[in-house]
Structure formats: C-alpha cells, structure tokens
C-alpha cells in the first residue's frame, strides 16, 4: 500500500526480516520447508489477523490482512515461505471461521491462529485440475460418520501440515454435489506423499494426499452437505487476494532493487538507466506494480463490503500474476549476467513468479470466467 495510507498491519513482519532472510539461497537450493522461519511469523502475529479474538485472533479486516501480507512480501525474500504463510491463513482458518460449527472453531481455530498447526486445503486431483467441479474423491455417509476415498494432488503445505480441509463429493455430479471436511493429519487412512520437486516456491512444500477409507465424524463437515462449492468460492476469492498481495510486496521490493541498480551500474560512461531501452522497462515495471496495487485493494474492498466481485477477483488474479512474471523477467534483463546468477536472488524471483499463473485457478480458466460473466 502507498506509505501514506498503509494500515498499521503493513509492517508487522518487518522486525523479523533478518531471521526470514537468513540464507534464502541455501533453502531454495535444498528445497525444504524452513521450520525455524515459521517461528518469527508466529511471533509477528501474522496468522492471527483476520480471526475473531475469542479464537486468538486480532479481529482485523480483509484489507488490513492483505496489507500485512504485502508487507511480508516486501520484507521476506523467501517467496516459498511467504506462499505457505498466506496458505496458512486462508486454507483452513478462513472457511472454519465462516462455516465451521462452534465446536470445530473452538477446537481448531486457536491452533491455526497461533500457527502451531500448519494447514493445507486439498481440492485438486490427479484427473481433475482445472475441471474442479468434477472432482471424484467421495465421502459416503455411514451413520454418524463419513467414509472418504480418493486422492488429491499438488497440495501446498501438505508435507508439513497438521490440519487438512478436504473438498470431496457427497452427492450428484457437478458443483452442488461437493462438501468440505476437516481432517487431522494422523487420521487413519490419510497418507501424505513425499514432497514433490518444484521449479519455484521451493521452500513451500507440495505433495499428494491419499484418502483410503478415512472415517470422519459428521461434525467435521463444514456447512451443510452440498455446500462445498460455496465454501470453495468464498475461500478462493480470499486466496487470490491474500497470496497475490504477497506478490505486490515482492514486486515493490524488486522495483526498488532494479532502480538502484539502474542508477548505479555504469556502462559507456553513464548509468544504464539513462538508456531509454532500460528506462522504459522500468517504467513498465512501475505501471505493472501500480496496476496490481489498484486491482488488489479495489477488489479487496469490494469483497470486504460483501459486493459481487467474481469478475474483479478473476481480473486481479490475472493482472497481478502477469505483472509478477513481467517484472521478474525485466529485472533479470536489467541486472544482466548478475541477474542470471543464483546468488543475487533475481533469477529465483522469475522461477517463483511462474507458479502464479497456474495456482488458484489458471489464468486461462480465469479468462474463461470473465468471458462467461460477460455473457460470452
Ligand atoms: C505452486 C502450486 C501450488 C498449488 N497448491 C494447491 C493447493 O494447495 N491445493 C490444491 O487443491 N491445488 C493446488 N495446486 C494445484 C492447482 O490448483 C492446479 O495446478 C490448477 O488448478 C490447474 O490444474 P492442472 O495443473 O491439473 O492443469 P490442467 O487442468 O491439466 O490444465 C493444463 C493447461 O490446460 C489449460 N486448460 C484446461 N482446461 C482449459 C479450458 N477449459 N480452457 C482453457 N484452458 C484450459 C490450463 O489453463 C492449463 O494451462 C497448486 C499448484 C501449484 C503450481
């Protein structure tokens, strides 16, 4: 957010910058979740923000939470950790607060807001990625329990998570046959696969989750049977706003680095930024960052006010993810060979930015949604 109007939440992770940025290149290289860096995030209060005080939350608004995540993106060069942190807020806590029973909220929300239980949500399946309305994992009711069978894929945080929100089929084909259940990691029949090797966001572990005769009490269902799609829609709007607010902070930091480099690196007797070819790239980066900011906070406010924002959320997701990729690409070019070296962290940003056009619904699917909302 612009400095003059940034909520006080923006800077809450800033005091932990040294801890968060310790040896980021090493952690990226080994591709492991940095457990010790979770602790400063817990201490910062980041995970408490949008939750009610009775569950250990700070009772802050959606846009105040976005500002904190933007601040995290600006402070922390570990985009994988940042992504895992925004997943922590949105995957279980947000739907649990909005749709969980009082008993479920009381039992699990304090573990989420403290960050003691790392959380994940499992929607995607090996055979159904974009075609999410046709997922096949089933939950069949038997008395006071449901029995779940199926498999989930590419689940962020799964290798380290203690709590999972599972989107499964309880009824007829299509969107209104879906329901949502909360499961603890050690529930018999729930198996988490080995972490999958990835191109970017390498400190945010993803894996498969297999469900074989997983028995969950009826009380672990969020909302009514068939409410899974409505819950998913509610969650995905906030996932886009939270995870891409992180990207805004990362882009703002990147732009500052690029301006500093372009004004200090001398070639042919002057700063490289004096060349129009370089300066125009930086101008385009600035436009991309400010466009991303406008879309994010305008859409965030609409969602916060309960207005219809389906088209806005889809557009925001496209604008910010593509701005992130463009600015990361320009940064490498402007840094030259130094940008290509792993040690400077510039090339890592391009690898990290690549995932943004895939997760939270691919950009093709978002464009399909916008077209459909326009009656096409
Ligand atoms: C870093 C990362 C983290 C993730 N975390 C999670 C998570 O926590 N939980 C979870 O459930 N999932 C997660 N996912 C999975 C993600 O949601 C899916 O990858 C995504 O929905 C796309 O599914 P797919 O990869 O199977 O691609 P596919 O659906 O196979 O699509 C492949 C390509 O075809 C295009 N395509 C497909 N259908 C159409 C169409 N009708 N029109 C135009 N183009 C089309 C797609 O846009 C894409 O370019 C994550 C993915 C990534 C990369």
PDB file of N, CA and C and ligand atoms in Angstrom, residues 83 87 121-124 128-131 153-156 201 206 355 358-362 364-365 368, ligand 1:
ATOM      1  N   UNK A  83       4.368 -17.841   0.528  1.00  0.00           N
ATOM      2  CA  UNK A  83       3.200 -18.528  -0.037  1.00  0.00           C
ATOM      3  C   UNK A  83       2.603 -19.505   0.994  1.00  0.00           C
ATOM      4  N   UNK A  87      -1.142 -19.356   2.612  1.00  0.00           N
ATOM      5  CA  UNK A  87      -1.958 -20.580   2.609  1.00  0.00           C
ATOM      6  C   UNK A  87      -2.411 -20.923   4.026  1.00  0.00           C
ATOM      7  N   UNK A 121      -5.200 -27.011   2.169  1.00  0.00           N
ATOM      8  CA  UNK A 121      -6.516 -27.390   1.633  1.00  0.00           C
ATOM      9  C   UNK A 121      -6.336 -28.182   0.347  1.00  0.00           C
ATOM     10  N   UNK A 122      -7.154 -29.218   0.236  1.00  0.00           N
ATOM     11  CA  UNK A 122      -6.962 -30.193  -0.830  1.00  0.00           C
ATOM     12  C   UNK A 122      -8.190 -30.215  -1.732  1.00  0.00           C
ATOM     13  N   UNK A 123      -8.017 -29.668  -2.922  1.00  0.00           N
ATOM     14  CA  UNK A 123      -9.095 -29.589  -3.913  1.00  0.00           C
ATOM     15  C   UNK A 123      -8.693 -30.389  -5.156  1.00  0.00           C
ATOM     16  N   UNK A 124      -7.533 -30.038  -5.729  1.00  0.00           N
ATOM     17  CA  UNK A 124      -7.065 -30.624  -6.989  1.00  0.00           C
ATOM     18  C   UNK A 124      -6.859 -32.134  -6.876  1.00  0.00           C
ATOM     19  N   UNK A 128      -8.443 -34.312 -12.155  1.00  0.00           N
ATOM     20  CA  UNK A 128      -9.265 -33.103 -12.227  1.00  0.00           C
ATOM     21  C   UNK A 128      -8.531 -31.921 -11.582  1.00  0.00           C
ATOM     22  N   UNK A 129      -7.914 -31.101 -12.472  1.00  0.00           N
ATOM     23  CA  UNK A 129      -7.238 -29.892 -12.016  1.00  0.00           C
ATOM     24  C   UNK A 129      -8.137 -28.700 -12.275  1.00  0.00           C
ATOM     25  N   UNK A 130      -8.075 -28.179 -13.505  1.00  0.00           N
ATOM     26  CA  UNK A 130      -8.960 -27.053 -13.855  1.00  0.00           C
ATOM     27  C   UNK A 130     -10.427 -27.454 -13.778  1.00  0.00           C
ATOM     28  N   UNK A 131     -10.716 -28.694 -14.118  1.00  0.00           N
ATOM     29  CA  UNK A 131     -12.110 -29.187 -14.128  1.00  0.00           C
ATOM     30  C   UNK A 131     -12.537 -29.542 -12.705  1.00  0.00           C
ATOM     31  N   UNK A 153      -3.843 -33.823  -5.178  1.00  0.00           N
ATOM     32  CA  UNK A 153      -2.551 -33.611  -5.835  1.00  0.00           C
ATOM     33  C   UNK A 153      -2.104 -32.169  -5.680  1.00  0.00           C
ATOM     34  N   UNK A 154      -0.808 -31.947  -5.617  1.00  0.00           N
ATOM     35  CA  UNK A 154      -0.190 -30.598  -5.583  1.00  0.00           C
ATOM     36  C   UNK A 154      -0.658 -29.790  -4.371  1.00  0.00           C
ATOM     37  N   UNK A 155      -0.751 -30.415  -3.212  1.00  0.00           N
ATOM     38  CA  UNK A 155      -1.337 -29.734  -2.058  1.00  0.00           C
ATOM     39  C   UNK A 155      -0.258 -28.976  -1.271  1.00  0.00           C
ATOM     40  N   UNK A 156      -0.352 -27.643  -1.333  1.00  0.00           N
ATOM     41  CA  UNK A 156       0.608 -26.778  -0.631  1.00  0.00           C
ATOM     42  C   UNK A 156       0.559 -27.038   0.865  1.00  0.00           C
ATOM     43  N   UNK A 201       9.143 -21.498  -5.756  1.00  0.00           N
ATOM     44  CA  UNK A 201       8.486 -21.605  -4.439  1.00  0.00           C
ATOM     45  C   UNK A 201       8.967 -22.870  -3.725  1.00  0.00           C
ATOM     46  N   UNK A 206       4.902 -29.112  -1.566  1.00  0.00           N
ATOM     47  CA  UNK A 206       3.624 -29.625  -2.070  1.00  0.00           C
ATOM     48  C   UNK A 206       3.722 -31.136  -2.234  1.00  0.00           C
ATOM     49  N   UNK A 355       4.720 -19.830 -11.018  1.00  0.00           N
ATOM     50  CA  UNK A 355       3.586 -20.603 -10.483  1.00  0.00           C
ATOM     51  C   UNK A 355       2.289 -19.797 -10.417  1.00  0.00           C
ATOM     52  N   UNK A 358      -0.657 -20.423 -12.556  1.00  0.00           N
ATOM     53  CA  UNK A 358      -1.209 -21.788 -12.506  1.00  0.00           C
ATOM     54  C   UNK A 358      -2.107 -21.984 -11.271  1.00  0.00           C
ATOM     55  N   UNK A 359      -1.576 -21.672 -10.077  1.00  0.00           N
ATOM     56  CA  UNK A 359      -2.397 -21.965  -8.878  1.00  0.00           C
ATOM     57  C   UNK A 359      -3.551 -20.968  -8.718  1.00  0.00           C
ATOM     58  N   UNK A 360      -4.465 -21.301  -7.858  1.00  0.00           N
ATOM     59  CA  UNK A 360      -5.708 -20.526  -7.615  1.00  0.00           C
ATOM     60  C   UNK A 360      -6.569 -20.427  -8.864  1.00  0.00           C
ATOM     61  N   UNK A 361      -6.534 -21.435  -9.718  1.00  0.00           N
ATOM     62  CA  UNK A 361      -7.264 -21.401 -10.992  1.00  0.00           C
ATOM     63  C   UNK A 361      -6.377 -20.769 -12.042  1.00  0.00           C
ATOM     64  N   UNK A 362      -6.049 -21.507 -13.111  1.00  0.00           N
ATOM     65  CA  UNK A 362      -5.090 -20.988 -14.099  1.00  0.00           C
ATOM     66  C   UNK A 362      -5.628 -19.708 -14.738  1.00  0.00           C
ATOM     67  N   UNK A 364      -5.946 -19.079 -17.799  1.00  0.00           N
ATOM     68  CA  UNK A 364      -6.895 -19.402 -18.883  1.00  0.00           C
ATOM     69  C   UNK A 364      -8.298 -19.585 -18.305  1.00  0.00           C
ATOM     70  N   UNK A 365      -8.370 -20.288 -17.188  1.00  0.00           N
ATOM     71  CA  UNK A 365      -9.685 -20.526 -16.565  1.00  0.00           C
ATOM     72  C   UNK A 365     -10.269 -19.203 -16.046  1.00  0.00           C
ATOM     73  N   UNK A 368     -11.698 -17.499 -18.935  1.00  0.00           N
ATOM     74  CA  UNK A 368     -12.973 -18.152 -19.267  1.00  0.00           C
ATOM     75  C   UNK A 368     -14.092 -17.620 -18.359  1.00  0.00           C
TER      76      UNK A 368
HETATM   77  C1  LIG B   1       2.622 -23.980  -6.617  1.00  0.00           C
HETATM   78  C2  LIG B   1       1.287 -24.644  -6.669  1.00  0.00           C
HETATM   79  C3  LIG B   1       0.557 -24.793  -5.507  1.00  0.00           C
HETATM   80  C4  LIG B   1      -0.685 -25.431  -5.526  1.00  0.00           C
HETATM   81  N1  LIG B   1      -1.351 -25.600  -4.340  1.00  0.00           N
HETATM   82  C5  LIG B   1      -2.550 -26.238  -4.347  1.00  0.00           C
HETATM   83  C6  LIG B   1      -3.259 -26.468  -3.116  1.00  0.00           C
HETATM   84  O1  LIG B   1      -2.820 -26.052  -2.032  1.00  0.00           O
HETATM   85  N2  LIG B   1      -4.429 -27.147  -3.153  1.00  0.00           N
HETATM   86  C7  LIG B   1      -4.954 -27.604  -4.324  1.00  0.00           C
HETATM   87  O2  LIG B   1      -6.022 -28.198  -4.290  1.00  0.00           O
HETATM   88  N3  LIG B   1      -4.301 -27.429  -5.514  1.00  0.00           N
HETATM   89  C8  LIG B   1      -3.109 -26.756  -5.543  1.00  0.00           C
HETATM   90  N4  LIG B   1      -2.428 -26.560  -6.726  1.00  0.00           N
HETATM   91  C9  LIG B   1      -2.960 -27.127  -7.956  1.00  0.00           C
HETATM   92  C10 LIG B   1      -3.597 -26.087  -8.870  1.00  0.00           C
HETATM   93  O3  LIG B   1      -4.799 -25.631  -8.340  1.00  0.00           O
HETATM   94  C11 LIG B   1      -3.760 -26.742 -10.260  1.00  0.00           C
HETATM   95  O4  LIG B   1      -2.462 -26.938 -10.762  1.00  0.00           O
HETATM   96  C12 LIG B   1      -4.596 -25.919 -11.207  1.00  0.00           C
HETATM   97  O5  LIG B   1      -5.939 -25.873 -10.807  1.00  0.00           O
HETATM   98  C13 LIG B   1      -4.527 -26.455 -12.656  1.00  0.00           C
HETATM   99  O6  LIG B   1      -4.724 -27.817 -12.714  1.00  0.00           O
HETATM  100  P1  LIG B   1      -3.683 -28.743 -13.503  1.00  0.00           P
HETATM  101  O7  LIG B   1      -2.316 -28.384 -13.037  1.00  0.00           O
HETATM  102  O8  LIG B   1      -4.119 -30.140 -13.332  1.00  0.00           O
HETATM  103  O9  LIG B   1      -3.756 -28.287 -15.010  1.00  0.00           O
HETATM  104  P2  LIG B   1      -4.833 -28.758 -16.121  1.00  0.00           P
HETATM  105  O10 LIG B   1      -6.196 -28.574 -15.599  1.00  0.00           O
HETATM  106  O11 LIG B   1      -4.432 -30.103 -16.620  1.00  0.00           O
HETATM  107  O12 LIG B   1      -4.576 -27.663 -17.251  1.00  0.00           O
HETATM  108  C14 LIG B   1      -3.422 -27.703 -18.080  1.00  0.00           C
HETATM  109  C15 LIG B   1      -3.465 -26.492 -19.018  1.00  0.00           C
HETATM  110  O13 LIG B   1      -4.646 -26.532 -19.812  1.00  0.00           O
HETATM  111  C16 LIG B   1      -5.386 -25.336 -19.642  1.00  0.00           C
HETATM  112  N5  LIG B   1      -6.829 -25.609 -19.679  1.00  0.00           N
HETATM  113  C17 LIG B   1      -7.504 -26.624 -19.082  1.00  0.00           C
HETATM  114  N6  LIG B   1      -8.816 -26.516 -19.325  1.00  0.00           N
HETATM  115  C18 LIG B   1      -8.988 -25.402 -20.066  1.00  0.00           C
HETATM  116  C19 LIG B   1     -10.113 -24.730 -20.608  1.00  0.00           C
HETATM  117  N7  LIG B   1     -11.362 -25.185 -20.431  1.00  0.00           N
HETATM  118  N8  LIG B   1      -9.907 -23.584 -21.306  1.00  0.00           N
HETATM  119  C20 LIG B   1      -8.662 -23.083 -21.500  1.00  0.00           C
HETATM  120  N9  LIG B   1      -7.558 -23.680 -20.998  1.00  0.00           N
HETATM  121  C21 LIG B   1      -7.713 -24.825 -20.288  1.00  0.00           C
HETATM  122  C22 LIG B   1      -4.983 -24.814 -18.270  1.00  0.00           C
HETATM  123  O14 LIG B   1      -5.239 -23.417 -18.125  1.00  0.00           O
HETATM  124  C23 LIG B   1      -3.506 -25.163 -18.248  1.00  0.00           C
HETATM  125  O15 LIG B   1      -2.773 -24.190 -18.939  1.00  0.00           O
HETATM  126  C24 LIG B   1      -1.201 -25.914  -6.742  1.00  0.00           C
HETATM  127  C25 LIG B   1      -0.459 -25.744  -7.924  1.00  0.00           C
HETATM  128  C26 LIG B   1       0.757 -25.110  -7.896  1.00  0.00           C
HETATM  129  C27 LIG B   1       1.534 -24.933  -9.171  1.00  0.00           C
END
